[in-house]
Tab-separated table of C-alpha atoms in Angstrom:
chain	number	residue	atom	x	y	z
N	1	UNK	CA	5.855	-16.505	-10.863
N	2	UNK	CA	9.419	-15.379	-10.584
N	3	UNK	CA	11.125	-11.871	-10.704
N	4	UNK	CA	12.228	-12.011	-14.036
N	5	UNK	CA	8.596	-12.765	-15.399
N	6	UNK	CA	6.882	-10.162	-14.235
N	7	UNK	CA	5.662	-8.248	-17.211
N	8	UNK	CA	6.711	-4.463	-17.368
N	9	UNK	CA	2.928	-2.979	-16.514
N	10	UNK	CA	3.663	-4.415	-12.468
N	11	UNK	CA	7.091	-2.908	-12.194
N	12	UNK	CA	5.352	0.374	-12.983
N	13	UNK	CA	2.365	-0.393	-11.117
N	14	UNK	CA	4.350	-1.925	-8.311
N	15	UNK	CA	6.491	1.644	-8.367
N	16	UNK	CA	3.758	3.947	-8.588
N	17	UNK	CA	1.602	1.888	-5.597
N	18	UNK	CA	4.790	2.599	-2.695
N	19	UNK	CA	4.438	5.717	-3.900
N	20	UNK	CA	1.106	5.927	-3.806
N	21	UNK	CA	1.144	4.590	-0.270
N	22	UNK	CA	4.474	6.875	0.866
N	23	UNK	CA	1.918	9.485	0.488
N	24	UNK	CA	-0.752	7.631	2.794
N	25	UNK	CA	1.530	7.065	5.767
N	26	UNK	CA	2.481	10.463	6.035
N	27	UNK	CA	-0.536	11.157	6.099
N	28	UNK	CA	-1.420	8.782	9.467
N	29	UNK	CA	1.947	9.890	10.479
N	30	UNK	CA	1.287	13.882	10.680
N	31	UNK	CA	-1.833	13.926	11.728
N	32	UNK	CA	-3.636	14.399	15.007
N	33	UNK	CA	-2.964	9.806	15.553
N	34	UNK	CA	0.639	10.248	14.737
N	35	UNK	CA	-0.479	6.304	13.873
N	36	UNK	CA	1.143	4.409	9.988
N	37	UNK	CA	-1.081	3.799	8.239
N	38	UNK	CA	-0.300	1.158	6.147
N	39	UNK	CA	2.010	-1.568	7.899
N	40	UNK	CA	0.975	-3.243	11.072
N	41	UNK	CA	3.718	-5.118	13.104
N	42	UNK	CA	4.399	-1.590	14.759
N	43	UNK	CA	0.501	-0.777	15.081
N	44	UNK	CA	-0.123	-4.323	16.855
N	45	UNK	CA	3.379	-3.693	19.055
N	46	UNK	CA	1.077	-0.471	19.861
N	47	UNK	CA	-1.920	-2.903	20.397
N	48	UNK	CA	0.192	-4.943	23.120
N	49	UNK	CA	1.365	-1.503	25.404
N	50	UNK	CA	-2.022	-0.144	25.223
N	51	UNK	CA	-3.437	-2.963	26.630
N	52	UNK	CA	-1.032	-3.944	29.126
N	53	UNK	CA	-2.324	-0.477	29.738
N	54	UNK	CA	-5.808	-0.534	29.971
N	55	UNK	CA	-6.283	2.143	27.652
N	56	UNK	CA	-8.789	1.372	26.671
N	57	UNK	CA	-9.492	4.522	23.378
N	58	UNK	CA	-5.986	3.659	22.248
N	59	UNK	CA	-6.747	0.202	22.123
N	60	UNK	CA	-10.291	1.073	20.371
N	61	UNK	CA	-8.709	3.185	17.433
N	62	UNK	CA	-5.151	0.344	17.687
N	63	UNK	CA	-7.682	-2.346	16.655
N	64	UNK	CA	-10.011	-0.017	14.559
N	65	UNK	CA	-7.039	-0.447	11.941
N	66	UNK	CA	-5.841	-3.989	12.226
N	67	UNK	CA	-9.435	-5.014	11.733
N	68	UNK	CA	-9.227	-2.334	8.466
N	69	UNK	CA	-6.748	-2.898	7.040
N	70	UNK	CA	-7.485	-7.283	7.162
N	71	UNK	CA	-11.663	-6.165	5.887
N	72	UNK	CA	-10.200	-3.986	2.743
N	73	UNK	CA	-7.037	-7.123	1.596
N	74	UNK	CA	-9.878	-9.616	2.362
N	75	UNK	CA	-12.436	-7.028	0.807
N	76	UNK	CA	-9.404	-6.900	-2.672
N	77	UNK	CA	-9.317	-11.355	-2.119
N	78	UNK	CA	-13.165	-11.509	-2.347
N	79	UNK	CA	-13.417	-9.655	-6.257
N	80	UNK	CA	-10.243	-10.500	-7.669
N	81	UNK	CA	-9.950	-14.545	-6.152
N	82	UNK	CA	-6.678	-15.456	-7.753
N	83	UNK	CA	-3.612	-15.619	-8.087
N	84	UNK	CA	-2.780	-16.128	-11.125
N	85	UNK	CA	-1.452	-13.122	-12.578
N	86	UNK	CA	-3.740	-12.332	-16.216
N	87	UNK	CA	-5.044	-9.521	-17.783
N	88	UNK	CA	-8.968	-9.013	-18.033
N	89	UNK	CA	-9.621	-9.237	-13.952
N	90	UNK	CA	-10.054	-6.722	-11.712
N	91	UNK	CA	-7.191	-5.350	-10.810
N	92	UNK	CA	-8.475	-1.658	-11.940
N	93	UNK	CA	-11.964	-1.575	-9.812
N	94	UNK	CA	-9.831	-2.950	-6.480
N	95	UNK	CA	-8.289	0.628	-7.301
N	96	UNK	CA	-11.257	2.846	-8.050
N	97	UNK	CA	-11.734	1.138	-4.528
N	98	UNK	CA	-8.714	2.933	-2.359
N	99	UNK	CA	-9.271	5.723	-4.405
N	100	UNK	CA	-13.489	6.730	-3.213
N	101	UNK	CA	-12.045	5.365	0.148
N	102	UNK	CA	-9.371	7.835	0.064
N	103	UNK	CA	-11.487	10.496	-0.982
N	104	UNK	CA	-14.047	9.327	1.679
N	105	UNK	CA	-11.068	8.803	4.521
N	106	UNK	CA	-10.167	13.148	3.883
N	107	UNK	CA	-13.584	14.717	5.510
N	108	UNK	CA	-13.093	12.892	8.354
N	109	UNK	CA	-9.743	13.084	8.903
N	110	UNK	CA	-10.530	16.700	8.757
N	111	UNK	CA	-12.217	16.594	11.703
N	112	UNK	CA	-10.111	14.474	13.650
N	113	UNK	CA	-12.792	11.181	13.544
N	114	UNK	CA	-10.698	7.785	14.042
N	115	UNK	CA	-12.899	6.446	10.551
N	116	UNK	CA	-10.435	8.493	8.145
N	117	UNK	CA	-7.682	6.554	9.623
N	118	UNK	CA	-9.704	3.337	10.299
N	119	UNK	CA	-10.487	3.788	6.384
N	120	UNK	CA	-7.349	5.017	5.293
N	121	UNK	CA	-6.380	1.916	6.139
N	122	UNK	CA	-8.701	-0.080	4.462
N	123	UNK	CA	-7.386	1.681	1.540
N	124	UNK	CA	-3.738	0.594	2.153
N	125	UNK	CA	-5.027	-3.133	2.799
N	126	UNK	CA	-7.039	-2.999	-0.932
N	127	UNK	CA	-3.697	-2.379	-2.288
N	128	UNK	CA	-1.376	-4.368	-0.349
N	129	UNK	CA	-3.592	-7.460	-1.277
N	130	UNK	CA	-3.965	-6.472	-5.046
N	131	UNK	CA	0.187	-6.235	-5.690
N	132	UNK	CA	0.322	-9.553	-3.837
N	133	UNK	CA	-2.250	-11.447	-5.356
N	134	UNK	CA	-0.566	-9.544	-8.830
N	135	UNK	CA	2.232	-10.087	-8.544
N	136	UNK	CA	2.242	-13.717	-7.399
N	137	UNK	CA	2.740	-13.038	-3.907
N	138	UNK	CA	6.477	-11.895	-4.794
N	139	UNK	CA	5.824	-7.727	-3.682
N	140	UNK	CA	3.502	-5.836	-0.403
N	141	UNK	CA	3.139	-2.114	-1.457
N	142	UNK	CA	2.679	-0.356	1.978
N	143	UNK	CA	5.506	-1.966	3.980
N	144	UNK	CA	8.768	-2.449	3.006
N	145	UNK	CA	10.664	-4.760	5.222
N	146	UNK	CA	10.336	-7.681	2.753
N	147	UNK	CA	12.437	-5.372	0.696
N	148	UNK	CA	14.890	-4.805	3.062
N	149	UNK	CA	15.470	-8.545	3.804
N	150	UNK	CA	15.799	-8.669	0.277
N	151	UNK	CA	18.318	-6.384	-0.142
N	152	UNK	CA	20.112	-7.899	2.972
N	153	UNK	CA	20.493	-11.287	1.138
N	154	UNK	CA	21.323	-9.932	-1.746
N	155	UNK	CA	24.472	-8.224	0.018
N	156	UNK	CA	25.315	-11.210	2.254
N	157	UNK	CA	25.087	-13.417	-1.685
N	158	UNK	CA	27.643	-11.070	-3.060
N	159	UNK	CA	29.955	-10.950	-0.099
N	160	UNK	CA	29.607	-14.752	-0.335
N	161	UNK	CA	30.288	-14.842	-3.809
N	162	UNK	CA	27.643	-16.013	-5.028
N	163	UNK	CA	25.239	-15.419	-7.667
N	164	UNK	CA	22.960	-12.606	-7.029
N	165	UNK	CA	19.009	-12.632	-7.850
N	166	UNK	CA	19.140	-8.615	-9.843
N	167	UNK	CA	16.183	-9.233	-10.789
N	168	UNK	CA	14.307	-8.956	-7.190
N	169	UNK	CA	17.078	-6.362	-5.939
N	170	UNK	CA	16.566	-4.408	-8.981
N	171	UNK	CA	12.762	-4.626	-7.611
N	172	UNK	CA	13.221	-4.045	-3.854
N	173	UNK	CA	15.672	-1.249	-4.884
N	174	UNK	CA	12.652	0.769	-7.396
N	175	UNK	CA	10.042	0.060	-4.971
N	176	UNK	CA	11.658	1.044	-1.437
N	177	UNK	CA	12.393	4.127	-3.833
N	178	UNK	CA	9.509	4.638	-4.273
N	179	UNK	CA	7.539	4.200	-1.152
N	180	UNK	CA	10.965	7.387	-0.241
N	181	UNK	CA	9.482	9.871	-2.843
N	182	UNK	CA	6.212	9.494	-2.385
N	183	UNK	CA	6.889	10.098	1.528
N	184	UNK	CA	8.871	13.015	0.543
N	185	UNK	CA	5.447	14.288	-1.500
N	186	UNK	CA	3.171	13.572	1.157
N	187	UNK	CA	5.059	14.664	3.965
N	188	UNK	CA	4.752	18.280	1.056
N	189	UNK	CA	2.012	18.168	0.310
N	190	UNK	CA	0.450	17.546	3.581
N	191	UNK	CA	2.459	21.276	5.032
N	192	UNK	CA	0.448	22.993	2.463
N	193	UNK	CA	-2.894	21.194	2.603
N	194	UNK	CA	-2.398	19.162	5.434
N	195	UNK	CA	-5.490	16.151	4.679
N	196	UNK	CA	-6.205	17.486	1.244
N	197	UNK	CA	-2.733	15.654	0.171
N	198	UNK	CA	-4.730	12.680	0.220
N	199	UNK	CA	-5.896	13.548	-3.251
N	200	UNK	CA	-2.733	12.889	-4.976
N	201	UNK	CA	-2.980	8.889	-3.544
N	202	UNK	CA	-6.550	8.827	-4.622
N	203	UNK	CA	-6.169	10.909	-8.274
N	204	UNK	CA	-3.248	8.358	-8.631
N	205	UNK	CA	-5.419	5.770	-8.167
N	206	UNK	CA	-7.892	5.820	-9.836
N	207	UNK	CA	-6.419	7.377	-13.282
N	208	UNK	CA	-4.300	3.699	-12.663
N	209	UNK	CA	-7.670	2.204	-11.745
N	210	UNK	CA	-9.035	3.591	-14.814
N	211	UNK	CA	-6.076	3.042	-16.843
N	212	UNK	CA	-6.251	-0.242	-16.130
N	213	UNK	CA	-9.619	-0.673	-16.844
N	214	UNK	CA	-9.324	0.550	-20.093
N	215	UNK	CA	-6.972	-0.827	-21.838
N	216	UNK	CA	-8.390	-3.853	-20.212
N	217	UNK	CA	-10.987	-3.625	-22.225
N	218	UNK	CA	-9.921	-2.563	-25.775
N	219	UNK	CA	-7.821	-6.516	-24.719
N	220	UNK	CA	-10.504	-7.470	-24.812
N	221	UNK	CA	-11.489	-5.562	-28.388
N	222	UNK	CA	-8.178	-8.004	-29.420
């Protein structure tokens, strides 16, 4: 599916979820492990360092993050099943599960238990797989490498006088802005409430999931 063909609710969902991911990731960085939760490139590099240094504690923690993120994505693929965008799929259920995981992570984080980071990473895996599924693999919301790559390609095309994919560039800019805004909000919330800052993204995903499920139910009844 091309970006221009995505319905408006997908655009709104992508920007909202990127803000959620920004909040969650900031809590990971500001927390006791100082570890990003929504992207795995840096985590994999850190794992490589830990393996060469024989730092078994870090190896266990980092492997846990990788496996938890993958487990969340696996659960999303298992429940949603198909990458074809269609009203009525279990997007709402996955958002409710993400909400529950974020709520569960709070007391573990508060006790400085690594399980909090693992559970939050699983929530990010669910979200990224969900966004990938409902956008036909166009959108990722928990990391921005692809979005910045699209912007760079667009700039290169502009310098060469080539046509621009304005819908894709606009979506990339909105997702980056949403993630940045979420990161700022997450930093402010963490400074005031520490790990309870995760209640904000949990509330957002819970409300979004419940709203989607209600909308899908009404849509079926029409």
